[in-house]
Amino acid sequence: MSQTGTSDSQTSPSAVPAPTGFAALGLDMRLLGMIGALLVIWVGFALFTEWRFLTPRNIFNLTIQTVSVALMATGMVFVIVTRHIDLSVGSLLAVCSAAMAMLQTQFLPDLLGLGSPLIWILAVLAGLVVGTTIGAFQGWMVGYLAIPSFIVTLGGLLIWRNVAWYLTNGQTIGPLDPTFSIFGGINGTLGEGWSWIVGLGLTVAALVLLVQSRRNKAAHGFPVKPIWAEAALGAIFTVVILGFILILNSYSIPSRRLERQFEARGEVMPEGLEMGYGLPVSVLLLIVVAIIMTVVARRTRLGRYIFATGGNPDAAELSGINTKLLTVKVFAIMGALCAISAVVASARLTNHSNDIGTLDELRVIAAAVIGGTALSGGLGTIYGAILGALIMQSLQSGMAMVGVDAPLQNIVVGAVLVLAVLVDIVYRRRAGI
């Protein structure tokens, strides 16, 4: 996703020597470093918790806890890449959550009737409208009024949090629509069968993309990886995707909960039956959003404009890019993702609470930065931001299981953020980026 300079015009693609050995895999060394750090964190906490940290149950909980921040982190990549910042995402999540909760519990049931299937749909659409509109408005102030994004979104942090409070009169609103709650995690999973289908589909898609990428490079005369390297990457993707599905399917639904599910359908549960939860709907939603955001970043004009503007705003404007309108679009995308995140966060709680999204702005920025997004602009990846969110959540969950106090948890997370920025600076200096 990062913008890279072109090579000497006198050097043809075919003249570039193909990498050999481990380098032939073409893996991002910074990505490998983050994966290595994540594995160290997991193994470390596993040792301190007698391996409870790496049980299917905890991995399942870890994934659904990561989704909300990860969704917003994908949008924060675009914001930071364009040399801006958004401090209002936690408060924007709260106001979207409040709006959706009020619609589900007070307005739409009276209008459509209690239990109407349209309630959750209209509530989600309303949340998306609220989030996108607020995001676009903040982007307009940054782009067209030239108010620094730090100031605009700092004001938004205070404003939207308290707008959410007034919408609900400071009360916890719930319970939310049962169908809406499937986006929260444990209340909405695909089950073992559909999880395997999704996992196989993602695996096939990844392998097809590998083949297509190789063909495109060969067709344009660019060096291609050795067959063994392509096969190794395909094997890695397959093991990671299907292994993840296997772990989620290994987390069994408690027998009493399973009995209630059968009773709700008017059936009797077979004796000794065991079923796994499978892939949470919220995690599937994150996968879909990640794919869309990656396509936008890599394959669309909007994505090229975003990274070109972040790399050199003056040159981008002189080349004909409407950087003001682009800023509005980037913040509108961020607002829409805050609304989607509000769906996941409130559905997981099955209600709207006043403290929902508190400090999420710091977690989201930290996830993007830890994931390799440069605060100087122009560089960042969607998958890096998601991995950064997973690292953050792993630290917090692991420390909670070990018994570390909340204040110390925040100290550790803050220290990790500063360390991540330092490592990123050193890495980019050595790499000449």
Tab-separated table of C-alpha atoms in Angstrom:
chain	number	residue	atom	x	y	z
A	1	MET	CA	0.000	0.000	0.000
A	2	SER	CA	2.892	2.354	0.435
A	3	GLN	CA	3.962	4.587	-2.382
A	4	THR	CA	7.332	3.745	-3.770
A	5	GLY	CA	9.566	5.589	-6.101
A	6	THR	CA	10.178	4.463	-9.676
A	7	SER	CA	13.474	3.013	-10.733
A	8	ASP	CA	15.882	4.497	-13.228
A	9	SER	CA	14.128	4.860	-16.564
A	10	GLN	CA	17.054	3.150	-18.233
A	11	THR	CA	16.512	-0.061	-16.240
A	12	SER	CA	13.900	-2.436	-17.578
A	13	PRO	CA	11.894	-4.624	-15.191
A	14	SER	CA	13.405	-7.765	-16.619
A	15	ALA	CA	16.904	-6.516	-15.834
A	16	VAL	CA	16.189	-6.472	-12.086
A	17	PRO	CA	17.666	-9.647	-10.545
A	18	ALA	CA	15.194	-11.935	-8.857
A	19	PRO	CA	15.699	-12.374	-5.091
A	20	THR	CA	16.955	-15.691	-3.788
A	21	GLY	CA	16.742	-17.671	-0.547
A	22	PHE	CA	14.434	-16.391	2.190
A	23	ALA	CA	14.148	-13.036	0.396
A	24	ALA	CA	12.404	-14.863	-2.476
A	25	LEU	CA	9.282	-15.125	-0.306
A	26	GLY	CA	8.914	-11.347	-0.628
A	27	LEU	CA	7.688	-10.928	2.936
A	28	ASP	CA	7.572	-7.534	4.617
A	29	MET	CA	10.268	-7.624	7.298
A	30	ARG	CA	8.367	-5.162	9.446
A	31	LEU	CA	5.293	-7.386	9.230
A	32	LEU	CA	7.402	-10.363	10.280
A	33	GLY	CA	8.663	-8.325	13.217
A	34	MET	CA	5.099	-7.577	14.345
A	35	ILE	CA	4.092	-11.215	13.992
A	36	GLY	CA	7.157	-12.195	15.998
A	37	ALA	CA	6.252	-9.682	18.720
A	38	LEU	CA	2.685	-11.036	18.807
A	39	LEU	CA	3.942	-14.605	19.176
A	40	VAL	CA	6.276	-13.559	22.004
A	41	ILE	CA	3.356	-11.877	23.785
A	42	TRP	CA	1.140	-14.937	23.353
A	43	VAL	CA	3.744	-17.432	24.507
A	44	GLY	CA	4.772	-15.206	27.414
A	45	PHE	CA	1.227	-14.856	28.743
A	46	ALA	CA	0.598	-18.556	28.092
A	47	LEU	CA	3.486	-19.446	30.370
A	48	PHE	CA	2.222	-17.116	33.099
A	49	THR	CA	-1.345	-18.456	32.882
A	50	GLU	CA	-0.563	-22.172	32.611
A	51	TRP	CA	-1.460	-22.006	28.886
A	52	ARG	CA	-4.981	-20.725	29.561
A	53	PHE	CA	-4.193	-17.708	27.381
A	54	LEU	CA	-3.926	-19.905	24.281
A	55	THR	CA	-7.080	-21.954	24.843
A	56	PRO	CA	-9.754	-21.846	22.098
A	57	ARG	CA	-12.053	-19.996	24.487
A	58	ASN	CA	-9.585	-17.182	25.102
A	59	ILE	CA	-8.600	-16.934	21.418
A	60	PHE	CA	-12.303	-16.648	20.579
A	61	ASN	CA	-12.794	-13.882	23.153
A	62	LEU	CA	-9.622	-12.142	22.006
A	63	THR	CA	-10.860	-11.956	18.426
A	64	ILE	CA	-14.269	-10.485	19.262
A	65	GLN	CA	-12.673	-7.965	21.648
A	66	THR	CA	-10.298	-6.817	18.908
A	67	VAL	CA	-12.920	-6.217	16.210
A	68	SER	CA	-14.265	-2.834	17.315
A	69	VAL	CA	-10.864	-1.127	17.522
A	70	ALA	CA	-9.581	-2.934	14.428
A	71	LEU	CA	-12.488	-1.672	12.320
A	72	MET	CA	-11.728	1.942	13.207
A	73	ALA	CA	-7.985	1.386	12.853
A	74	THR	CA	-8.449	0.556	9.161
A	75	GLY	CA	-9.955	4.013	8.666
A	76	MET	CA	-7.348	5.681	10.846
A	77	VAL	CA	-4.712	4.435	8.396
A	78	PHE	CA	-6.201	6.660	5.686
A	79	VAL	CA	-6.482	9.609	8.081
A	80	ILE	CA	-2.872	9.390	9.274
A	81	VAL	CA	-1.527	8.628	5.795
A	82	THR	CA	-2.974	11.972	4.629
A	83	ARG	CA	-1.087	13.657	7.511
A	84	HIS	CA	-4.140	14.203	9.716
A	85	ILE	CA	-5.355	12.762	13.014
A	86	ASP	CA	-8.792	11.931	14.409
A	87	LEU	CA	-9.176	12.147	18.181
A	88	SER	CA	-12.966	11.936	18.081
A	89	VAL	CA	-13.453	8.311	17.010
A	90	GLY	CA	-14.390	7.039	20.487
A	91	SER	CA	-16.945	9.796	20.969
A	92	LEU	CA	-18.260	9.371	17.432
A	93	LEU	CA	-18.747	5.679	18.158
A	94	ALA	CA	-20.700	6.651	21.277
A	95	VAL	CA	-23.075	9.042	19.488
A	96	CYS	CA	-23.729	6.483	16.724
A	97	SER	CA	-24.388	3.823	19.345
A	98	ALA	CA	-26.745	6.144	21.231
A	99	ALA	CA	-28.678	7.016	18.080
A	100	MET	CA	-29.074	3.340	17.098
A	101	ALA	CA	-30.062	2.326	20.626
A	102	MET	CA	-32.751	5.007	20.909
A	103	LEU	CA	-34.183	4.046	17.523
A	104	GLN	CA	-34.311	0.352	18.450
A	105	THR	CA	-35.885	0.772	21.872
A	106	GLN	CA	-38.125	3.846	21.673
A	107	PHE	CA	-38.931	5.125	18.189
A	108	LEU	CA	-38.958	2.295	15.659
A	109	PRO	CA	-40.941	-0.228	17.800
A	110	ASP	CA	-43.740	2.353	18.129
A	111	LEU	CA	-43.626	3.056	14.396
A	112	LEU	CA	-43.155	-0.456	12.986
A	113	GLY	CA	-44.330	-2.672	15.810
A	114	LEU	CA	-42.320	-4.594	18.386
A	115	GLY	CA	-40.198	-7.322	16.809
A	116	SER	CA	-40.326	-5.938	13.278
A	117	PRO	CA	-37.399	-7.244	11.170
A	118	LEU	CA	-36.868	-3.728	9.812
A	119	ILE	CA	-35.934	-2.288	13.198
A	120	TRP	CA	-32.289	-3.343	13.254
A	121	ILE	CA	-31.820	-2.612	9.551
A	122	LEU	CA	-33.121	0.960	9.819
A	123	ALA	CA	-31.144	1.480	13.034
A	124	VAL	CA	-27.883	0.410	11.380
A	125	LEU	CA	-28.576	2.592	8.327
A	126	ALA	CA	-29.312	5.550	10.613
A	127	GLY	CA	-26.064	4.953	12.490
A	128	LEU	CA	-24.138	4.904	9.213
A	129	VAL	CA	-25.774	8.173	8.156
A	130	VAL	CA	-24.933	9.812	11.488
A	131	GLY	CA	-21.321	8.615	11.473
A	132	THR	CA	-20.665	9.455	7.830
A	133	THR	CA	-22.286	12.882	8.115
A	134	ILE	CA	-20.339	13.851	11.224
A	135	GLY	CA	-17.122	12.536	9.716
A	136	ALA	CA	-17.691	14.454	6.485
A	137	PHE	CA	-18.487	17.626	8.464
A	138	GLN	CA	-15.255	17.358	10.407
A	139	GLY	CA	-13.401	16.684	7.167
A	140	TRP	CA	-14.991	19.782	5.627
A	141	MET	CA	-13.730	21.926	8.492
A	142	VAL	CA	-10.238	20.461	8.104
A	143	GLY	CA	-10.123	20.583	4.311
A	144	TYR	CA	-12.044	23.715	3.378
A	145	LEU	CA	-11.727	25.870	6.506
A	146	ALA	CA	-8.093	24.833	7.066
A	147	ILE	CA	-8.637	24.189	10.792
A	148	PRO	CA	-6.007	21.690	12.013
A	149	SER	CA	-7.458	18.197	12.329
A	150	PHE	CA	-6.059	17.953	15.847
A	151	ILE	CA	-8.251	20.884	16.967
A	152	VAL	CA	-11.347	19.845	15.021
A	153	THR	CA	-11.340	16.294	16.324
A	154	LEU	CA	-10.310	17.306	19.835
A	155	GLY	CA	-13.438	19.460	19.870
A	156	GLY	CA	-15.354	16.509	18.435
A	157	LEU	CA	-14.072	14.302	21.243
A	158	LEU	CA	-15.793	16.576	23.760
A	159	ILE	CA	-18.862	17.440	21.702
A	160	TRP	CA	-20.028	14.054	20.446
A	161	ARG	CA	-19.464	12.256	23.750
A	162	ASN	CA	-21.839	14.677	25.437
A	163	VAL	CA	-24.304	14.700	22.542
A	164	ALA	CA	-24.549	10.945	23.118
A	165	TRP	CA	-25.194	11.607	26.802
A	166	TYR	CA	-28.053	14.021	25.999
A	167	LEU	CA	-29.583	11.610	23.478
A	168	THR	CA	-29.980	8.997	26.216
A	169	ASN	CA	-30.356	11.326	29.219
A	170	GLY	CA	-27.305	9.611	30.657
A	171	GLN	CA	-29.070	6.249	30.881
A	172	THR	CA	-28.053	2.801	29.745
A	173	ILE	CA	-30.333	1.869	26.841
A	174	GLY	CA	-31.277	-1.738	26.200
A	175	PRO	CA	-31.826	-4.537	25.599
A	176	LEU	CA	-31.207	-4.051	21.902
A	177	ASP	CA	-32.918	-5.876	19.048
A	178	PRO	CA	-32.064	-9.626	19.154
A	179	THR	CA	-31.099	-9.708	15.472
A	180	PHE	CA	-28.897	-6.647	15.938
A	181	SER	CA	-27.084	-8.490	18.750
A	182	ILE	CA	-25.679	-11.122	16.378
A	183	PHE	CA	-22.979	-8.604	15.403
A	184	GLY	CA	-21.578	-8.646	18.927
A	185	GLY	CA	-19.654	-11.895	18.923
A	186	ILE	CA	-20.769	-14.794	21.074
A	187	ASN	CA	-24.460	-14.050	20.376
A	188	GLY	CA	-23.842	-14.407	16.669
A	189	THR	CA	-21.576	-17.078	15.179
A	190	LEU	CA	-21.633	-19.070	11.935
A	191	GLY	CA	-21.337	-22.493	13.520
A	192	GLU	CA	-18.837	-25.149	12.532
A	193	GLY	CA	-20.157	-25.957	9.058
A	194	TRP	CA	-20.424	-22.425	7.695
A	195	SER	CA	-17.146	-21.494	9.347
A	196	TRP	CA	-15.364	-24.199	7.370
A	197	ILE	CA	-17.081	-23.033	4.189
A	198	VAL	CA	-15.951	-19.451	4.782
A	199	GLY	CA	-12.442	-20.610	5.693
A	200	LEU	CA	-12.159	-22.719	2.530
A	201	GLY	CA	-13.509	-19.818	0.474
A	202	LEU	CA	-10.921	-17.433	1.891
A	203	THR	CA	-8.175	-19.991	1.318
A	204	VAL	CA	-9.152	-20.488	-2.318
A	205	ALA	CA	-9.370	-16.722	-2.819
A	206	ALA	CA	-5.892	-16.242	-1.360
A	207	LEU	CA	-4.410	-18.938	-3.593
A	208	VAL	CA	-6.138	-17.524	-6.681
A	209	LEU	CA	-4.745	-14.065	-5.894
A	210	LEU	CA	-1.249	-15.543	-5.603
A	211	VAL	CA	-1.571	-17.165	-9.019
A	212	GLN	CA	-3.022	-14.030	-10.616
A	213	SER	CA	-0.296	-11.857	-9.134
A	214	ARG	CA	2.368	-14.166	-10.530
A	215	ARG	CA	0.772	-14.146	-13.981
A	216	ASN	CA	0.455	-10.352	-14.022
A	217	LYS	CA	4.109	-9.902	-13.079
A	218	ALA	CA	5.239	-12.377	-15.702
A	219	ALA	CA	3.039	-10.745	-18.355
A	220	HIS	CA	4.663	-7.362	-17.722
A	221	GLY	CA	8.196	-8.727	-17.591
A	222	PHE	CA	8.728	-8.281	-13.850
A	223	PRO	CA	10.699	-10.849	-11.816
A	224	VAL	CA	8.552	-13.551	-10.256
A	225	LYS	CA	9.164	-15.632	-7.179
A	226	PRO	CA	10.454	-19.185	-7.578
A	227	ILE	CA	7.727	-21.838	-7.644
A	228	TRP	CA	8.825	-23.103	-4.218
A	229	ALA	CA	8.400	-19.610	-2.754
A	230	GLU	CA	4.879	-19.271	-4.199
A	231	ALA	CA	4.023	-22.741	-2.870
A	232	ALA	CA	5.420	-21.830	0.565
A	233	LEU	CA	3.320	-18.654	0.709
A	234	GLY	CA	0.248	-20.608	-0.348
A	235	ALA	CA	0.911	-23.165	2.379
A	236	ILE	CA	1.339	-20.400	4.973
A	237	PHE	CA	-1.953	-18.759	3.990
A	238	THR	CA	-3.748	-22.101	4.062
A	239	VAL	CA	-2.404	-23.089	7.492
A	240	VAL	CA	-3.156	-19.681	9.029
A	241	ILE	CA	-6.722	-19.430	7.685
A	242	LEU	CA	-7.813	-23.014	8.291
A	243	GLY	CA	-5.926	-23.179	11.585
A	244	PHE	CA	-7.809	-20.100	12.787
A	245	ILE	CA	-11.139	-21.704	11.844
A	246	LEU	CA	-10.125	-24.932	13.596
A	247	ILE	CA	-9.365	-23.054	16.827
A	248	LEU	CA	-12.696	-21.206	16.771
A	249	ASN	CA	-14.598	-24.420	16.055
A	250	SER	CA	-12.806	-26.057	18.988
A	251	TYR	CA	-14.512	-23.696	21.454
A	252	SER	CA	-17.571	-25.756	22.360
A	253	ILE	CA	-20.963	-24.276	23.156
A	254	PRO	CA	-21.917	-25.071	26.791
A	255	SER	CA	-24.392	-27.946	26.904
A	256	ARG	CA	-27.087	-25.934	28.704
A	257	ARG	CA	-26.899	-23.132	26.129
A	258	LEU	CA	-27.055	-25.725	23.353
A	259	GLU	CA	-30.136	-27.291	24.955
A	260	ARG	CA	-31.882	-23.896	25.021
A	261	GLN	CA	-31.120	-23.416	21.322
A	262	PHE	CA	-32.746	-26.763	20.498
A	263	GLU	CA	-35.708	-25.986	22.779
A	264	ALA	CA	-36.217	-22.625	21.022
A	265	ARG	CA	-36.611	-24.568	17.755
A	266	GLY	CA	-38.962	-27.077	19.366
A	267	GLU	CA	-36.412	-29.891	19.112
A	268	VAL	CA	-34.713	-32.215	21.565
A	269	MET	CA	-30.913	-32.109	21.709
A	270	PRO	CA	-29.314	-35.510	20.969
A	271	GLU	CA	-27.535	-36.911	23.988
A	272	GLY	CA	-23.795	-36.239	24.067
A	273	LEU	CA	-23.935	-33.701	21.208
A	274	GLU	CA	-21.078	-31.180	21.113
A	275	MET	CA	-20.892	-28.177	18.791
A	276	GLY	CA	-18.380	-25.364	18.409
A	277	TYR	CA	-19.208	-21.694	18.149
A	278	GLY	CA	-17.258	-21.193	14.937
A	279	LEU	CA	-16.477	-17.867	13.284
A	280	PRO	CA	-18.167	-14.848	14.941
A	281	VAL	CA	-20.230	-12.654	12.625
A	282	SER	CA	-18.308	-9.614	13.913
A	283	VAL	CA	-14.990	-11.162	12.826
A	284	LEU	CA	-16.468	-11.958	9.405
A	285	LEU	CA	-17.547	-8.311	9.197
A	286	LEU	CA	-13.980	-7.221	9.989
A	287	ILE	CA	-12.629	-9.512	7.259
A	288	VAL	CA	-15.045	-8.019	4.719
A	289	VAL	CA	-14.167	-4.451	5.732
A	290	ALA	CA	-10.438	-5.242	5.629
A	291	ILE	CA	-10.752	-6.649	2.100
A	292	ILE	CA	-12.751	-3.629	0.915
A	293	MET	CA	-10.334	-1.137	2.495
A	294	THR	CA	-7.337	-2.972	1.024
A	295	VAL	CA	-8.908	-2.928	-2.437
A	296	VAL	CA	-9.657	0.790	-2.057
A	297	ALA	CA	-6.073	1.459	-0.987
A	298	ARG	CA	-4.373	-0.608	-3.675
A	299	ARG	CA	-6.716	-0.782	-6.649
A	300	THR	CA	-8.692	2.463	-6.825
A	301	ARG	CA	-8.029	6.045	-7.805
A	302	LEU	CA	-9.131	7.179	-4.338
A	303	GLY	CA	-6.461	5.009	-2.725
A	304	ARG	CA	-3.752	6.309	-5.056
A	305	TYR	CA	-4.805	9.882	-4.317
A	306	ILE	CA	-4.744	9.244	-0.559
A	307	PHE	CA	-1.174	7.937	-0.580
A	308	ALA	CA	0.018	10.503	-3.114
A	309	THR	CA	-1.360	13.312	-0.960
A	310	GLY	CA	0.220	11.867	2.167
A	311	GLY	CA	3.555	11.480	0.407
A	312	ASN	CA	3.651	15.080	-0.869
A	313	PRO	CA	0.519	17.244	-0.425
A	314	ASP	CA	1.850	20.162	-2.479
A	315	ALA	CA	2.828	17.976	-5.417
A	316	ALA	CA	-0.528	16.153	-5.228
A	317	GLU	CA	-2.447	19.430	-5.387
A	318	LEU	CA	-0.322	20.723	-8.260
A	319	SER	CA	-0.983	17.483	-10.150
A	320	GLY	CA	-4.716	18.147	-10.067
A	321	ILE	CA	-5.861	16.214	-6.988
A	322	ASN	CA	-8.625	18.008	-5.083
A	323	THR	CA	-6.995	17.566	-1.673
A	324	LYS	CA	-9.786	19.447	0.110
A	325	LEU	CA	-12.497	17.127	-1.167
A	326	LEU	CA	-10.197	14.178	-0.552
A	327	THR	CA	-9.946	15.181	3.112
A	328	VAL	CA	-13.747	15.216	3.363
A	329	LYS	CA	-13.910	11.720	1.848
A	330	VAL	CA	-11.254	10.329	4.187
A	331	PHE	CA	-12.995	11.643	7.307
A	332	ALA	CA	-16.376	10.454	5.979
A	333	ILE	CA	-14.939	6.949	5.607
A	334	MET	CA	-13.610	7.219	9.155
A	335	GLY	CA	-17.068	8.253	10.383
A	336	ALA	CA	-18.746	5.342	8.597
A	337	LEU	CA	-16.288	2.891	10.151
A	338	CYS	CA	-16.989	4.398	13.582
A	339	ALA	CA	-20.674	3.647	13.005
A	340	ILE	CA	-19.908	0.044	12.007
A	341	SER	CA	-17.714	-0.260	15.073
A	342	ALA	CA	-20.578	1.108	17.187
A	343	VAL	CA	-22.774	-1.717	15.885
A	344	VAL	CA	-20.215	-4.297	17.000
A	345	ALA	CA	-19.465	-2.665	20.372
A	346	SER	CA	-23.088	-2.107	21.420
A	347	ALA	CA	-24.192	-5.511	20.106
A	348	ARG	CA	-21.471	-7.193	22.161
A	349	LEU	CA	-22.783	-5.461	25.293
A	350	THR	CA	-26.443	-5.936	24.143
A	351	ASN	CA	-27.041	-2.331	25.215
A	352	HIS	CA	-25.723	1.215	24.932
A	353	SER	CA	-23.786	2.511	27.928
A	354	ASN	CA	-22.410	5.987	28.580
A	355	ASP	CA	-18.809	4.823	28.715
A	356	ILE	CA	-18.888	2.923	25.411
A	357	GLY	CA	-15.898	3.806	23.257
A	358	THR	CA	-14.055	5.582	26.085
A	359	LEU	CA	-10.324	5.902	25.254
A	360	ASP	CA	-10.898	4.096	21.951
A	361	GLU	CA	-9.336	7.047	20.132
A	362	LEU	CA	-6.018	6.253	21.802
A	363	ARG	CA	-6.298	2.530	21.121
A	364	VAL	CA	-7.164	3.133	17.469
A	365	ILE	CA	-4.275	5.529	16.873
A	366	ALA	CA	-1.928	3.192	18.721
A	367	ALA	CA	-3.081	0.223	16.615
A	368	ALA	CA	-2.445	2.112	13.364
A	369	VAL	CA	0.971	3.347	14.470
A	370	ILE	CA	2.075	-0.003	15.898
A	371	GLY	CA	0.913	-1.516	12.607
A	372	GLY	CA	3.377	0.616	10.665
A	373	THR	CA	1.405	3.702	9.659
A	374	ALA	CA	3.861	6.614	9.538
A	375	LEU	CA	2.750	9.715	11.444
A	376	SER	CA	4.629	11.753	8.834
A	377	GLY	CA	2.140	10.470	6.244
A	378	GLY	CA	2.300	8.541	3.013
A	379	LEU	CA	2.860	5.042	4.424
A	380	GLY	CA	0.595	2.490	6.052
A	381	THR	CA	-1.179	-0.826	5.591
A	382	ILE	CA	-4.639	-2.097	6.467
A	383	TYR	CA	-3.398	-5.509	7.593
A	384	GLY	CA	-0.745	-3.794	9.728
A	385	ALA	CA	-3.401	-1.766	11.566
A	386	ILE	CA	-5.462	-4.893	12.274
A	387	LEU	CA	-2.372	-6.696	13.529
A	388	GLY	CA	-1.575	-3.665	15.684
A	389	ALA	CA	-5.065	-3.813	17.196
A	390	LEU	CA	-4.577	-7.518	17.920
A	391	ILE	CA	-1.256	-6.792	19.638
A	392	MET	CA	-2.875	-4.087	21.782
A	393	GLN	CA	-5.783	-6.310	22.784
A	394	SER	CA	-3.451	-9.246	23.473
A	395	LEU	CA	-1.443	-7.101	25.865
A	396	GLN	CA	-4.531	-5.885	27.703
A	397	SER	CA	-6.221	-9.291	27.865
A	398	GLY	CA	-3.038	-11.037	28.936
A	399	MET	CA	-2.315	-8.531	31.683
A	400	ALA	CA	-5.912	-8.828	32.908
A	401	MET	CA	-5.576	-12.624	33.108
A	402	VAL	CA	-2.290	-12.329	34.979
A	403	GLY	CA	-3.895	-9.903	37.445
A	404	VAL	CA	-2.164	-6.650	36.485
A	405	ASP	CA	-4.006	-3.557	37.743
A	406	ALA	CA	-5.743	-1.364	35.146
A	407	PRO	CA	-3.465	1.671	35.735
A	408	LEU	CA	-0.382	-0.455	35.137
A	409	GLN	CA	-1.990	-1.907	32.026
A	410	ASN	CA	-2.338	1.608	30.595
A	411	ILE	CA	1.266	2.380	31.516
A	412	VAL	CA	2.455	-0.689	29.626
A	413	VAL	CA	0.301	0.096	26.582
A	414	GLY	CA	1.605	3.674	26.522
A	415	ALA	CA	5.184	2.484	26.756
A	416	VAL	CA	4.612	-0.018	23.942
A	417	LEU	CA	3.197	2.759	21.749
A	418	VAL	CA	6.248	4.966	22.262
A	419	LEU	CA	8.561	2.007	21.690
A	420	ALA	CA	6.708	1.090	18.497
A	421	VAL	CA	7.146	4.605	17.112
A	422	LEU	CA	10.857	4.528	17.993
A	423	VAL	CA	11.300	1.163	16.285
A	424	ASP	CA	9.412	2.466	13.249
A	425	ILE	CA	11.664	5.534	13.018
A	426	VAL	CA	14.832	3.443	13.257
A	427	TYR	CA	13.499	0.930	10.719
A	428	ARG	CA	12.613	3.601	8.172
A	429	ARG	CA	15.969	5.331	8.565
A	430	ARG	CA	17.857	2.117	7.938
A	431	ALA	CA	15.581	1.142	5.078
A	432	GLY	CA	15.918	4.606	3.562
A	433	ILE	CA	12.149	5.107	3.418
